[in-house]
CSV table of C-alpha atoms in Angstrom, one decimal:
chain,number,residue,atom,x,y,z
A,274,MET,CA,-64.4,30.1,-182.8
A,275,ILE,CA,-61.2,31.1,-181.0
A,276,ASP,CA,-58.8,32.9,-183.2
A,277,LEU,CA,-55.6,31.0,-182.4
A,278,THR,CA,-53.4,33.7,-183.9
A,279,THR,CA,-54.4,36.1,-181.1
A,280,ILE,CA,-53.3,33.8,-178.4
A,281,ASP,CA,-49.9,34.6,-176.9
A,282,TRP,CA,-48.5,31.1,-176.8
A,283,VAL,CA,-45.4,32.2,-174.9
A,284,ASN,CA,-47.6,33.4,-172.1
A,285,VAL,CA,-49.6,30.3,-172.2
A,286,GLY,CA,-46.5,28.2,-172.0
A,287,THR,CA,-45.1,30.3,-169.2
A,288,ALA,CA,-48.4,30.0,-167.3
A,289,LEU,CA,-48.4,26.2,-167.7
A,290,LEU,CA,-44.8,26.1,-166.5
A,291,VAL,CA,-45.7,28.3,-163.6
A,292,ALA,CA,-48.7,26.1,-162.8
A,293,LEU,CA,-46.6,23.0,-162.9
A,294,VAL,CA,-43.7,24.5,-160.8
A,295,GLY,CA,-46.2,26.1,-158.5
A,296,TYR,CA,-48.0,22.8,-157.9
A,297,PHE,CA,-44.7,21.0,-157.1
A,298,ILE,CA,-43.5,23.9,-154.8
A,299,SER,CA,-46.8,23.9,-153.0
A,300,ARG,CA,-46.6,20.2,-152.4
A,301,ARG,CA,-43.0,20.5,-151.3
A,302,ILE,CA,-43.6,23.4,-148.9
A,303,SER,CA,-46.7,21.6,-147.5
A,304,ARG,CA,-44.6,18.5,-146.8
A,305,VAL,CA,-41.7,20.4,-145.2
A,306,ALA,CA,-44.3,22.3,-143.1
A,307,GLU,CA,-45.9,19.1,-142.0
A,308,ARG,CA,-42.6,17.6,-140.9
A,309,ALA,CA,-41.6,20.8,-139.1
A,310,LEU,CA,-45.0,21.1,-137.4
A,311,ALA,CA,-45.1,17.5,-136.4
A,312,LYS,CA,-42.3,18.1,-134.1
A,313,LYS,CA,-44.3,20.8,-132.2
A,314,MET,CA,-47.8,19.5,-132.4
A,315,PRO,CA,-49.8,16.2,-132.7
A,316,GLU,CA,-49.5,14.5,-136.1
A,317,GLY,CA,-53.1,15.1,-137.1
A,318,SER,CA,-53.0,18.8,-136.4
A,319,ALA,CA,-49.7,19.1,-138.3
A,320,LYS,CA,-51.2,17.2,-141.3
A,321,ASN,CA,-54.2,19.5,-141.4
A,322,LEU,CA,-52.3,22.7,-141.1
A,323,SER,CA,-50.0,21.6,-143.9
A,324,ARG,CA,-53.1,21.0,-146.0
A,325,ILE,CA,-54.3,24.5,-145.4
A,326,ILE,CA,-50.8,25.9,-146.3
A,327,TYR,CA,-51.0,23.8,-149.5
A,328,TYR,CA,-54.4,25.2,-150.5
A,329,VAL,CA,-53.2,28.8,-149.8
A,330,PHE,CA,-50.2,28.3,-152.1
A,331,ILE,CA,-52.3,26.7,-154.8
A,332,PHE,CA,-54.7,29.7,-154.6
A,333,VAL,CA,-51.9,32.2,-154.9
A,334,MET,CA,-50.4,30.1,-157.8
A,335,ILE,CA,-53.8,30.2,-159.6
A,336,LEU,CA,-54.0,34.0,-159.3
A,337,PHE,CA,-50.5,34.3,-160.7
A,338,VAL,CA,-51.3,32.0,-163.6
A,339,LEU,CA,-54.4,33.9,-164.4
A,340,THR,CA,-52.4,37.2,-164.4
A,341,LEU,CA,-50.0,35.7,-166.8
A,342,LEU,CA,-52.8,34.7,-169.1
A,343,GLY,CA,-53.8,38.3,-169.3
A,344,LEU,CA,-56.8,38.2,-167.0
A,345,LYS,CA,-57.2,41.1,-164.7
A,346,VAL,CA,-57.1,39.6,-161.3
A,347,ASP,CA,-58.6,42.6,-159.5
A,348,SER,CA,-61.7,42.6,-161.7
A,349,LEU,CA,-61.7,38.8,-161.4
A,350,LEU,CA,-61.7,39.1,-157.6
A,351,VAL,CA,-64.6,41.6,-157.8
A,352,ALA,CA,-66.5,39.2,-160.0
A,353,GLY,CA,-65.3,36.4,-157.8
A,354,GLY,CA,-66.6,38.3,-154.9
A,355,VAL,CA,-70.1,38.4,-156.4
A,356,ILE,CA,-69.9,34.8,-157.4
A,357,GLY,CA,-68.3,34.0,-154.1
A,358,MET,CA,-71.3,35.5,-152.3
A,359,ALA,CA,-73.6,33.4,-154.3
A,360,ILE,CA,-71.5,30.4,-153.7
A,361,GLY,CA,-71.1,31.4,-150.1
A,362,PHE,CA,-74.8,31.4,-149.5
A,363,ALA,CA,-75.0,28.0,-151.2
A,364,SER,CA,-72.1,26.6,-149.3
A,365,GLN,CA,-72.5,28.1,-145.9
A,366,LYS,CA,-72.2,24.8,-144.2
A,367,THR,CA,-69.0,23.9,-146.0
A,368,VAL,CA,-67.4,27.2,-145.0
A,369,SER,CA,-68.7,26.7,-141.5
A,370,ASN,CA,-67.1,23.2,-141.5
A,371,PHE,CA,-63.8,24.6,-142.7
A,372,ILE,CA,-63.7,27.4,-140.1
A,373,SER,CA,-64.7,24.9,-137.4
A,374,GLY,CA,-61.8,22.7,-138.7
A,375,ILE,CA,-59.4,25.6,-138.1
A,376,PHE,CA,-60.8,26.2,-134.6
A,377,LEU,CA,-60.4,22.5,-133.9
A,378,TYR,CA,-56.7,22.7,-134.8
A,379,ILE,CA,-56.3,25.6,-132.4
A,380,ASP,CA,-58.4,24.0,-129.6
A,381,ARG,CA,-57.0,20.5,-130.2
A,382,PRO,CA,-59.5,18.5,-128.1
A,383,MET,CA,-58.3,15.3,-129.7
A,384,ASN,CA,-55.7,13.7,-131.9
A,385,ILE,CA,-55.6,10.9,-134.5
A,386,GLY,CA,-55.7,7.6,-132.6
A,387,ASP,CA,-57.6,8.9,-129.6
A,388,SER,CA,-60.6,7.1,-128.2
A,389,VAL,CA,-63.4,9.7,-128.1
A,390,ASN,CA,-67.1,10.3,-127.9
A,391,ILE,CA,-68.3,13.2,-130.0
A,392,GLY,CA,-72.0,14.1,-129.4
A,393,GLY,CA,-72.9,10.4,-128.9
A,394,SER,CA,-70.7,8.9,-131.6
A,395,SER,CA,-67.9,6.8,-130.0
A,396,GLY,CA,-64.8,5.4,-131.6
A,397,VAL,CA,-61.2,6.0,-132.5
A,398,VAL,CA,-60.3,9.1,-134.4
A,399,LEU,CA,-59.0,8.1,-137.9
A,400,ASP,CA,-58.5,11.5,-139.5
A,401,ILE,CA,-59.3,15.1,-139.0
A,402,THR,CA,-59.5,16.9,-142.3
A,403,PRO,CA,-60.3,20.6,-142.8
A,404,PHE,CA,-64.0,19.7,-143.3
A,405,SER,CA,-64.8,16.6,-141.3
A,406,THR,CA,-63.6,14.2,-138.7
A,407,ARG,CA,-63.7,10.5,-139.2
A,408,LEU,CA,-64.2,8.0,-136.5
A,409,ARG,CA,-64.0,4.2,-136.6
A,410,SER,CA,-66.8,3.3,-134.2
A,411,TRP,CA,-66.4,0.4,-131.8
A,412,ASP,CA,-68.5,-1.9,-133.9
A,413,GLY,CA,-66.5,-1.3,-137.1
A,414,PRO,CA,-68.1,1.3,-139.4
A,415,VAL,CA,-66.4,4.6,-140.2
A,416,VAL,CA,-68.4,7.6,-139.2
A,417,ARG,CA,-67.8,11.0,-140.9
A,418,ILE,CA,-68.8,13.9,-138.7
A,419,PRO,CA,-68.8,17.5,-140.2
A,420,ASN,CA,-66.4,19.7,-138.3
A,421,SER,CA,-69.0,22.3,-137.4
A,422,LYS,CA,-70.9,19.6,-135.6
A,423,VAL,CA,-67.7,18.3,-133.9
A,424,PHE,CA,-67.0,21.9,-132.7
A,425,ASP,CA,-70.4,22.4,-131.3
A,426,SER,CA,-70.6,18.9,-129.7
A,427,GLU,CA,-69.5,17.8,-126.3
A,428,ILE,CA,-66.3,15.8,-126.8
A,429,THR,CA,-65.1,13.2,-124.3
A,430,ASN,CA,-61.5,12.2,-124.9
A,431,TYR,CA,-60.7,8.9,-123.1
A,432,LYS,CA,-57.0,9.0,-124.0
A,433,GLN,CA,-56.2,12.1,-122.1
A,434,THR,CA,-56.6,10.3,-118.7
A,435,VAL,CA,-54.3,7.7,-117.5
A,436,ALA,CA,-56.8,6.0,-115.2
A,437,ARG,CA,-60.6,5.6,-115.3
A,438,ARG,CA,-63.1,4.8,-112.6
A,439,VAL,CA,-65.4,1.8,-112.8
A,440,GLU,CA,-68.6,1.7,-110.9
A,441,TYR,CA,-71.2,-1.0,-110.3
A,442,SER,CA,-74.4,-1.1,-108.4
A,443,LEU,CA,-75.1,-4.5,-107.0
A,444,ARG,CA,-78.3,-5.6,-105.2
A,445,ILE,CA,-78.2,-8.2,-102.5
A,446,SER,CA,-81.0,-9.8,-100.5
A,447,TYR,CA,-82.0,-8.4,-97.1
A,448,ASP,CA,-81.4,-11.9,-95.8
A,449,SER,CA,-77.7,-11.8,-96.7
A,450,SER,CA,-74.9,-10.1,-94.7
A,451,THR,CA,-73.8,-6.8,-96.2
A,452,ASP,CA,-70.6,-7.0,-94.2
A,453,LYS,CA,-69.7,-10.3,-95.6
A,454,ALA,CA,-70.6,-9.2,-99.2
A,455,ILE,CA,-68.5,-6.1,-98.9
A,456,GLN,CA,-65.6,-8.1,-97.5
A,457,LEU,CA,-65.8,-10.6,-100.3
A,458,ILE,CA,-65.9,-7.9,-103.0
A,459,LYS,CA,-62.9,-6.1,-101.5
A,460,GLU,CA,-60.9,-9.3,-101.4
A,461,GLU,CA,-61.8,-10.0,-105.0
A,462,LEU,CA,-60.8,-6.5,-106.0
A,463,ALA,CA,-57.5,-6.9,-104.2
A,464,ARG,CA,-56.7,-10.0,-106.2
A,465,GLU,CA,-56.8,-8.1,-109.5
A,466,PRO,CA,-53.5,-6.4,-110.4
A,467,PHE,CA,-55.2,-3.8,-112.5
A,468,VAL,CA,-57.5,-2.5,-109.8
A,469,LEU,CA,-55.4,0.5,-108.6
A,470,THR,CA,-54.4,0.4,-104.9
A,471,SER,CA,-54.2,4.2,-104.9
A,472,PRO,CA,-56.8,5.7,-105.3
A,473,GLY,CA,-58.1,2.6,-103.6
A,474,PRO,CA,-61.4,0.9,-104.2
A,475,ASP,CA,-64.6,2.0,-102.4
A,476,VAL,CA,-67.3,-0.5,-101.5
A,477,HIS,CA,-70.3,0.6,-99.5
A,478,VAL,CA,-74.0,0.2,-99.0
A,479,SER,CA,-75.6,3.0,-101.0
A,480,LYS,CA,-79.3,2.3,-100.9
A,481,LEU,CA,-81.9,0.4,-99.0
A,482,GLY,CA,-84.3,-0.5,-101.8
A,483,ASP,CA,-87.7,-2.0,-101.9
A,484,SER,CA,-86.6,-5.6,-102.3
A,485,ALA,CA,-82.8,-5.4,-102.0
A,486,VAL,CA,-79.9,-3.7,-100.4
A,487,GLU,CA,-77.8,-1.8,-103.0
A,488,ILE,CA,-74.0,-2.0,-102.8
A,489,THR,CA,-71.9,0.4,-104.8
A,490,VAL,CA,-68.5,-0.7,-105.9
A,491,LYS,CA,-66.1,1.9,-107.2
A,492,PHE,CA,-62.5,1.4,-108.3
A,493,TRP,CA,-59.9,2.9,-110.6
A,494,THR,CA,-58.1,1.0,-113.3
A,495,PRO,CA,-55.5,1.9,-116.0
A,496,ALA,CA,-57.4,3.6,-118.9
A,497,PRO,CA,-56.2,1.1,-121.6
A,498,LYS,CA,-57.4,-1.8,-119.4
A,499,MET,CA,-60.7,-0.3,-118.4
A,500,TYR,CA,-63.1,-2.3,-120.6
A,501,ALA,CA,-61.4,-5.7,-119.9
A,502,VAL,CA,-61.2,-5.1,-116.2
A,503,LYS,CA,-64.7,-3.8,-115.9
A,504,THR,CA,-66.2,-6.8,-117.5
A,505,ARG,CA,-63.9,-9.3,-115.9
A,506,MET,CA,-64.4,-8.0,-112.4
A,507,LEU,CA,-68.2,-7.9,-112.6
A,508,GLN,CA,-68.1,-11.6,-113.6
A,509,ARG,CA,-65.7,-12.4,-110.8
A,510,ILE,CA,-67.6,-10.5,-108.1
A,511,TYR,CA,-70.9,-12.2,-109.2
A,512,GLN,CA,-69.3,-15.7,-109.0
A,513,THR,CA,-67.7,-14.9,-105.6
A,514,LEU,CA,-71.0,-13.8,-104.1
A,515,LYS,CA,-72.8,-16.7,-105.6
A,516,LYS,CA,-70.3,-19.2,-104.3
A,517,ALA,CA,-70.5,-17.6,-100.8
A,518,GLY,CA,-74.3,-17.9,-100.8
A,519,VAL,CA,-74.9,-14.2,-101.0
A,520,SER,CA,-78.2,-14.0,-102.9
A,521,ILE,CA,-78.9,-11.4,-105.5
A,522,PRO,CA,-82.7,-11.1,-105.6
A,523,TYR,CA,-85.1,-10.4,-108.4
A,524,PRO,CA,-87.3,-7.4,-108.1
A,525,ARG,CA,-90.2,-8.6,-105.9
A,526,MET,CA,-93.6,-7.2,-105.0
A,527,ASP,CA,-95.8,-8.7,-102.3
A,528,ILE,CA,-99.5,-8.3,-103.0
A,529,ARG,CA,-102.0,-9.3,-100.3
A,530,LEU,CA,-105.6,-9.8,-101.1
A,531,SER,CA,-108.2,-9.3,-98.4
A,532,ASN,CA,-111.4,-11.4,-98.3
A,533,LYS,CA,-113.3,-8.8,-96.5
A,534,VAL,CA,-115.2,-6.5,-98.9
A,535,LYS,CA,-116.7,-3.5,-97.3
A,536,GLY,CA,-120.2,-2.6,-98.3
A,537,ARG,CA,-121.3,0.5,-100.2
B,118,MET,CA,-28.1,-20.4,-111.2
B,119,GLY,CA,-26.7,-17.2,-112.6
B,120,PHE,CA,-27.5,-14.7,-115.2
B,121,GLY,CA,-25.7,-14.5,-118.5
B,122,SER,CA,-25.4,-15.8,-122.0
B,123,TRP,CA,-25.2,-19.4,-123.2
B,124,LYS,CA,-24.7,-21.4,-126.4
B,125,ALA,CA,-28.0,-22.7,-127.7
B,126,SER,CA,-26.3,-25.8,-129.1
B,127,THR,CA,-25.8,-27.1,-125.6
B,128,LEU,CA,-29.6,-27.2,-125.2
B,129,PRO,CA,-32.0,-30.0,-126.2
B,130,ARG,CA,-34.2,-29.3,-129.2
B,131,LYS,CA,-37.4,-29.5,-127.3
B,132,PHE,CA,-37.7,-28.2,-123.8
B,133,SER,CA,-40.0,-26.5,-121.4
B,134,MET,CA,-39.1,-23.9,-118.8
B,135,SER,CA,-39.5,-24.2,-115.1
B,136,LEU,CA,-38.3,-22.3,-112.1
B,137,LYS,CA,-38.0,-23.5,-108.6
B,138,SER,CA,-36.4,-22.7,-105.4
B,139,VAL,CA,-33.8,-25.1,-104.2
B,140,ASN,CA,-32.1,-24.5,-100.8
B,141,GLY,CA,-32.9,-20.9,-101.1
B,142,PHE,CA,-31.6,-20.6,-104.6
B,143,VAL,CA,-33.5,-20.2,-107.8
B,144,GLU,CA,-33.1,-23.1,-110.2
B,145,TYR,CA,-34.2,-22.3,-113.7
B,146,SER,CA,-34.4,-25.3,-116.0
B,147,ARG,CA,-35.6,-25.9,-119.5
B,148,GLY,CA,-36.4,-29.5,-120.4
B,149,GLY,CA,-39.4,-31.8,-120.5
B,150,LYS,CA,-36.9,-34.5,-119.5
B,151,LYS,CA,-36.0,-32.4,-116.5
B,152,VAL,CA,-32.7,-31.4,-118.2
B,153,ASN,CA,-31.2,-28.8,-116.0
B,154,VAL,CA,-29.7,-26.4,-118.4
B,155,MET,CA,-27.9,-24.7,-115.7
B,156,GLY,CA,-25.4,-27.5,-115.6
B,157,ASP,CA,-24.2,-26.7,-119.0
B,158,LEU,CA,-24.0,-23.0,-118.6
B,159,LYS,CA,-20.8,-21.3,-119.7
B,160,GLN,CA,-20.0,-17.7,-119.7
B,161,VAL,CA,-19.6,-17.4,-123.4
B,162,GLU,CA,-21.2,-15.1,-125.9
B,163,SER,CA,-24.0,-17.1,-127.6
B,164,ASP,CA,-27.7,-17.3,-128.3
B,165,LEU,CA,-29.5,-17.9,-125.0
B,166,ARG,CA,-29.6,-15.2,-122.4
B,167,ILE,CA,-31.1,-15.3,-119.0
B,168,LEU,CA,-31.1,-11.8,-117.6
B,169,PRO,CA,-32.4,-10.0,-114.6
B,170,ARG,CA,-34.8,-7.2,-115.4
B,171,SER,CA,-36.7,-4.6,-113.5
B,172,PRO,CA,-40.1,-5.8,-112.1
B,173,ILE,CA,-42.1,-3.6,-114.4
B,174,ASN,CA,-43.8,-5.3,-117.2
B,175,LEU,CA,-45.6,-8.3,-115.8
B,176,PRO,CA,-48.3,-9.3,-116.5
B,177,GLU,CA,-48.5,-6.7,-119.3
B,178,ARG,CA,-46.7,-3.5,-120.2
B,179,ILE,CA,-48.6,-0.9,-118.4
B,180,THR,CA,-46.0,1.6,-117.2
B,181,ASP,CA,-42.3,2.2,-117.1
B,182,HIS,CA,-42.5,3.8,-113.6
B,183,TYR,CA,-42.5,2.1,-110.3
B,184,MET,CA,-43.1,3.6,-106.9
B,185,ILE,CA,-40.8,1.9,-104.4
B,186,ASN,CA,-42.2,2.0,-100.9
B,187,PHE,CA,-39.9,1.4,-98.0
B,188,PRO,CA,-39.9,1.9,-94.3
B,189,LEU,CA,-40.0,5.5,-93.1
B,190,THR,CA,-36.6,7.2,-93.2
B,191,ILE,CA,-36.0,10.6,-91.6
B,192,ILE,CA,-33.6,13.0,-93.1
B,193,PRO,CA,-32.7,16.1,-91.0
B,194,PRO,CA,-32.2,19.5,-92.6
B,195,GLY,CA,-29.0,19.5,-94.6
B,196,GLY,CA,-28.6,15.8,-93.9
B,197,ARG,CA,-27.6,13.0,-96.2
B,198,GLN,CA,-27.9,9.2,-96.0
B,199,VAL,CA,-27.3,6.1,-98.1
B,200,ILE,CA,-29.7,3.3,-97.8
B,201,PHE,CA,-29.8,-0.1,-99.6
B,202,ILE,CA,-33.3,-1.2,-100.6
B,203,ARG,CA,-34.0,-4.8,-101.6
B,204,LEU,CA,-36.5,-5.2,-104.4
B,205,PRO,CA,-38.0,-8.1,-106.2
B,206,LEU,CA,-36.8,-8.6,-109.8
B,207,GLU,CA,-38.0,-10.4,-112.8
B,208,VAL,CA,-36.0,-12.8,-115.0
B,209,GLU,CA,-36.1,-12.5,-118.8
B,210,VAL,CA,-35.2,-15.4,-121.0
B,211,ARG,CA,-34.0,-14.4,-124.5
B,212,TYR,CA,-33.3,-16.6,-127.4
B,213,LYS,CA,-31.6,-15.1,-130.5
B,214,GLY,CA,-32.5,-11.6,-129.2
B,215,ARG,CA,-36.2,-12.5,-128.8
B,216,ALA,CA,-37.8,-12.5,-125.4
B,217,LEU,CA,-39.1,-16.1,-124.7
B,218,ASP,CA,-40.2,-15.8,-121.2
B,219,PHE,CA,-40.5,-13.6,-118.1
B,220,VAL,CA,-40.6,-15.0,-114.6
B,221,GLY,CA,-41.7,-12.7,-111.8
B,222,PHE,CA,-41.2,-13.0,-108.1
B,223,ASP,CA,-43.8,-10.4,-107.0
B,224,SER,CA,-47.5,-10.1,-107.3
B,225,PRO,CA,-48.0,-6.9,-109.3
B,226,SER,CA,-50.2,-4.1,-108.3
B,227,PHE,CA,-50.5,-0.6,-109.6
B,228,SER,CA,-51.4,2.9,-108.4
B,229,LEU,CA,-51.8,6.4,-109.7
B,230,TYR,CA,-49.3,9.0,-108.7
B,231,GLY,CA,-50.7,12.5,-109.4
B,232,PRO,CA,-54.0,13.5,-111.0
B,233,VAL,CA,-56.0,11.5,-113.3
B,234,ASP,CA,-55.2,13.8,-116.2
B,235,GLY,CA,-51.4,14.0,-116.5
B,236,GLY,CA,-50.5,11.7,-113.5
B,237,ILE,CA,-48.4,8.7,-113.8
B,238,LEU,CA,-49.4,5.1,-113.4
B,239,THR,CA,-46.8,3.3,-111.3
B,240,ARG,CA,-46.2,-0.2,-110.3
B,241,ASN,CA,-46.1,-0.6,-106.6
B,242,ILE,CA,-42.9,-2.2,-105.3
B,243,ARG,CA,-42.6,-3.1,-101.7
B,244,GLY,CA,-38.9,-2.5,-100.8
B,245,GLU,CA,-37.1,-3.5,-97.7
B,246,ILE,CA,-34.2,-1.6,-96.3
B,247,VAL,CA,-31.3,-4.0,-96.0
B,248,THR,CA,-28.5,-1.7,-94.8
B,249,ASP,CA,-26.6,-3.4,-92.0
B,250,SER,CA,-25.6,-1.7,-88.8
B,251,SER,CA,-22.3,-0.4,-90.3
B,252,GLY,CA,-24.2,1.2,-93.2
B,253,ASN,CA,-23.1,-1.4,-95.7
B,254,PRO,CA,-25.2,-3.4,-98.2
B,255,PRO,CA,-26.0,-7.1,-97.8
B,256,LYS,CA,-23.2,-9.5,-98.8
B,257,ASN,CA,-25.4,-12.2,-100.3
B,258,MET,CA,-28.1,-11.9,-102.9
B,259,ASP,CA,-30.5,-14.7,-104.0
B,260,GLY,CA,-31.3,-14.1,-107.7
B,261,ARG,CA,-34.9,-13.2,-106.8
B,262,HIS,CA,-34.0,-9.7,-105.6
B,263,MET,CA,-31.9,-6.8,-106.5
B,264,VAL,CA,-30.4,-4.1,-104.3
B,265,MET,CA,-30.9,-0.4,-105.0
B,266,PRO,CA,-28.3,1.9,-103.5
B,267,LEU,CA,-30.3,5.1,-102.7
B,268,ARG,CA,-28.4,8.3,-101.7
B,269,ILE,CA,-30.8,10.8,-100.2
B,270,LYS,CA,-29.7,14.4,-99.7
B,271,ASN,CA,-31.9,17.0,-98.0
B,272,TYR,CA,-31.0,20.5,-99.3
B,273,THR,CA,-33.9,22.2,-97.5
B,274,SER,CA,-34.0,23.6,-94.0
B,275,GLN,CA,-36.8,21.2,-93.0
B,276,LEU,CA,-36.9,17.7,-91.8
B,277,HIS,CA,-38.3,15.2,-94.3
B,278,GLN,CA,-39.8,11.8,-93.8
B,279,ILE,CA,-39.4,9.6,-96.8
B,280,ASN,CA,-41.0,6.3,-97.5
B,281,LYS,CA,-41.1,6.2,-101.3
B,282,VAL,CA,-39.2,7.0,-104.4
B,283,LEU,CA,-40.4,7.2,-108.0
B,284,ILE,CA,-38.2,5.4,-110.6
B,285,ASN,CA,-38.4,5.4,-114.4
B,286,THR,CA,-37.0,2.0,-115.4
B,287,ARG,CA,-36.2,3.2,-118.9
B,288,TYR,CA,-33.5,5.4,-117.4
B,289,MET,CA,-32.2,2.8,-115.0
B,290,ASP,CA,-29.5,0.2,-115.7
B,291,LEU,CA,-29.0,-3.1,-113.9
B,292,TYR,CA,-25.7,-4.6,-113.0
B,293,TYR,CA,-25.2,-8.3,-112.3
B,294,LYS,CA,-22.9,-11.2,-111.8
B,295,GLY,CA,-24.0,-14.7,-110.8
B,296,LEU,CA,-26.9,-14.3,-108.5
B,297,GLN,CA,-26.0,-10.7,-107.6
B,298,VAL,CA,-28.1,-8.0,-109.1
B,299,ALA,CA,-28.1,-4.3,-108.3
B,300,THR,CA,-29.5,-1.2,-109.9
B,301,GLU,CA,-27.2,1.6,-110.7
B,302,LYS,CA,-26.7,4.2,-107.9
B,303,ILE,CA,-29.8,6.4,-107.5
B,304,LYS,CA,-29.6,9.8,-106.0
B,305,MET,CA,-32.6,11.5,-104.5
B,306,ASP,CA,-32.4,15.3,-103.9
B,307,LEU,CA,-34.9,17.0,-101.7
B,308,THR,CA,-34.8,20.7,-102.7
B,309,ALA,CA,-37.1,23.7,-102.1
B,310,LYS,CA,-38.2,23.3,-105.8
B,311,GLY,CA,-39.1,19.7,-105.5
B,312,VAL,CA,-37.8,16.1,-105.3
B,313,HIS,CA,-35.5,15.0,-108.1
B,314,VAL,CA,-34.3,11.5,-108.7
B,315,ARG,CA,-31.1,11.0,-110.7
B,316,TYR,CA,-29.5,8.0,-112.2
B,317,LEU,CA,-25.8,8.0,-111.7
B,318,ASN,CA,-24.8,5.4,-114.3
B,319,GLU,CA,-22.4,3.6,-112.0
B,320,THR,CA,-22.6,0.6,-109.7
B,321,HIS,CA,-21.9,0.5,-106.1
B,322,PHE,CA,-20.7,-3.1,-106.2
B,323,LYS,CA,-17.4,-4.1,-107.5
B,324,GLY,CA,-17.2,-6.9,-110.1
B,325,LEU,CA,-20.8,-6.5,-111.4
B,326,GLN,CA,-21.2,-6.1,-115.1
B,327,LYS,CA,-23.7,-3.7,-116.7
B,328,MET,CA,-26.6,-5.4,-118.4
B,329,SER,CA,-26.7,-4.9,-122.2
B,330,GLY,CA,-29.3,-2.5,-123.6
B,331,GLU,CA,-31.6,-5.3,-124.9
B,332,SER,CA,-34.3,-4.9,-122.3
B,333,GLN,CA,-33.3,-1.4,-121.1
B,334,LEU,CA,-33.9,1.7,-123.2
B,335,LEU,CA,-30.7,3.1,-124.6
B,336,LYS,CA,-31.8,6.7,-124.3
B,337,LYS,CA,-30.9,8.1,-120.9
B,338,GLU,CA,-32.4,11.2,-119.5
B,339,GLN,CA,-31.0,10.6,-116.1
B,340,LYS,CA,-33.7,12.4,-114.1
B,341,THR,CA,-37.2,11.9,-112.8
B,342,ASP,CA,-39.1,14.6,-110.9
B,343,MET,CA,-41.5,13.6,-108.2
B,344,GLU,CA,-43.8,16.4,-109.3
B,345,TRP,CA,-46.6,15.5,-106.9
B,346,GLY,CA,-44.4,15.3,-103.8
B,347,LEU,CA,-43.6,12.7,-101.3
């Protein structure tokens, strides 16, 4: 049983008040910091840094409250150190994620809203928290990736480029004219406004294959239009070649059987 | 046809839009019954507005920059020259402040100015120098084109050949009256540190009125640097 007469209710009340005020001050400072930081860095980074500031203030407030309640913070910190080590061993990955999160804020390879590929996961960045990064993948689901994994992974950020290159490899029959095919493809590319004129398209014979001549088509397009232009142009090029009688062959293998069987 | 604002009450309830060239002029009409709205146009403040706009956002908003290409012009060291460049424009139809239609006079094409990371997507505009032998601008305009007065000054000790200028349309105002459309005066300074394009916020042509800020950005920074050279 706790002897209620030994409790210093004034201190408890003060501690509660300090906790309450501390909580509101932490929130306020965090918001002010977020607004100030947002002017100097991307929104996502500002939000995350302000969260860290919030947690630091909450931690300091908790130490202060414990002191008011008569607990010796130094011994608590020592004890906390021992407990912390135990917890630390148990939560290495969490700490690793947190530290990676801080490094991500410093490195800033992406921002909220960017289209990215992180270690094979592609999508739009929804949020970057101190522990994880959330992506909405192209087919809908939200993917949560721990920050330690994000930091170690190869990150491709599609939003940091204004233009992207599209490349196709087309195969045409040896019976068809490559000059004609190249000319038709160039004309089709010239009709599309979103195929950039500078750097201009490049269409050339790239390989003499077993059953077809390979033509490589390269062109640049505004990054936001890349997917639409890539799919549209392939369809249009195919239709143009088909209409002009340029044949696109199936893989073919000629096997000749000989009637003569040599003796043993 | 001219550009301006008209009372919607003078229009039929149902109409379609069409644009055609008649005797070298552009005729814009809205009416399934071939009602030529232009016959009723009055220069009064009202709901319907037909305005010239920079040829930038057709078919979709991709960039605010355009790269105007024009025949090669040589500027000697310390030299200055004023040229008038004719450019295609687009027409915007607004009703109660909402854009209803855009009509373009140029097939759009785009290019990249600068590197892939950090460069600028620009719309290509083929300009034509229309300065007459006395150094003056053309007297007649057709409503399909606008005229850009470009003042080039070479502050360097080298001769420069110029055939393009980078413009940010968000900083550039248009001026118009009837079929006459012109950009504000543009100044292009060639210096040792780079090429700077400035927007002078004044018209070269008397009697033209500045287009309201509905389709132009109000914020004016007045300067574009051609960071990746000529």
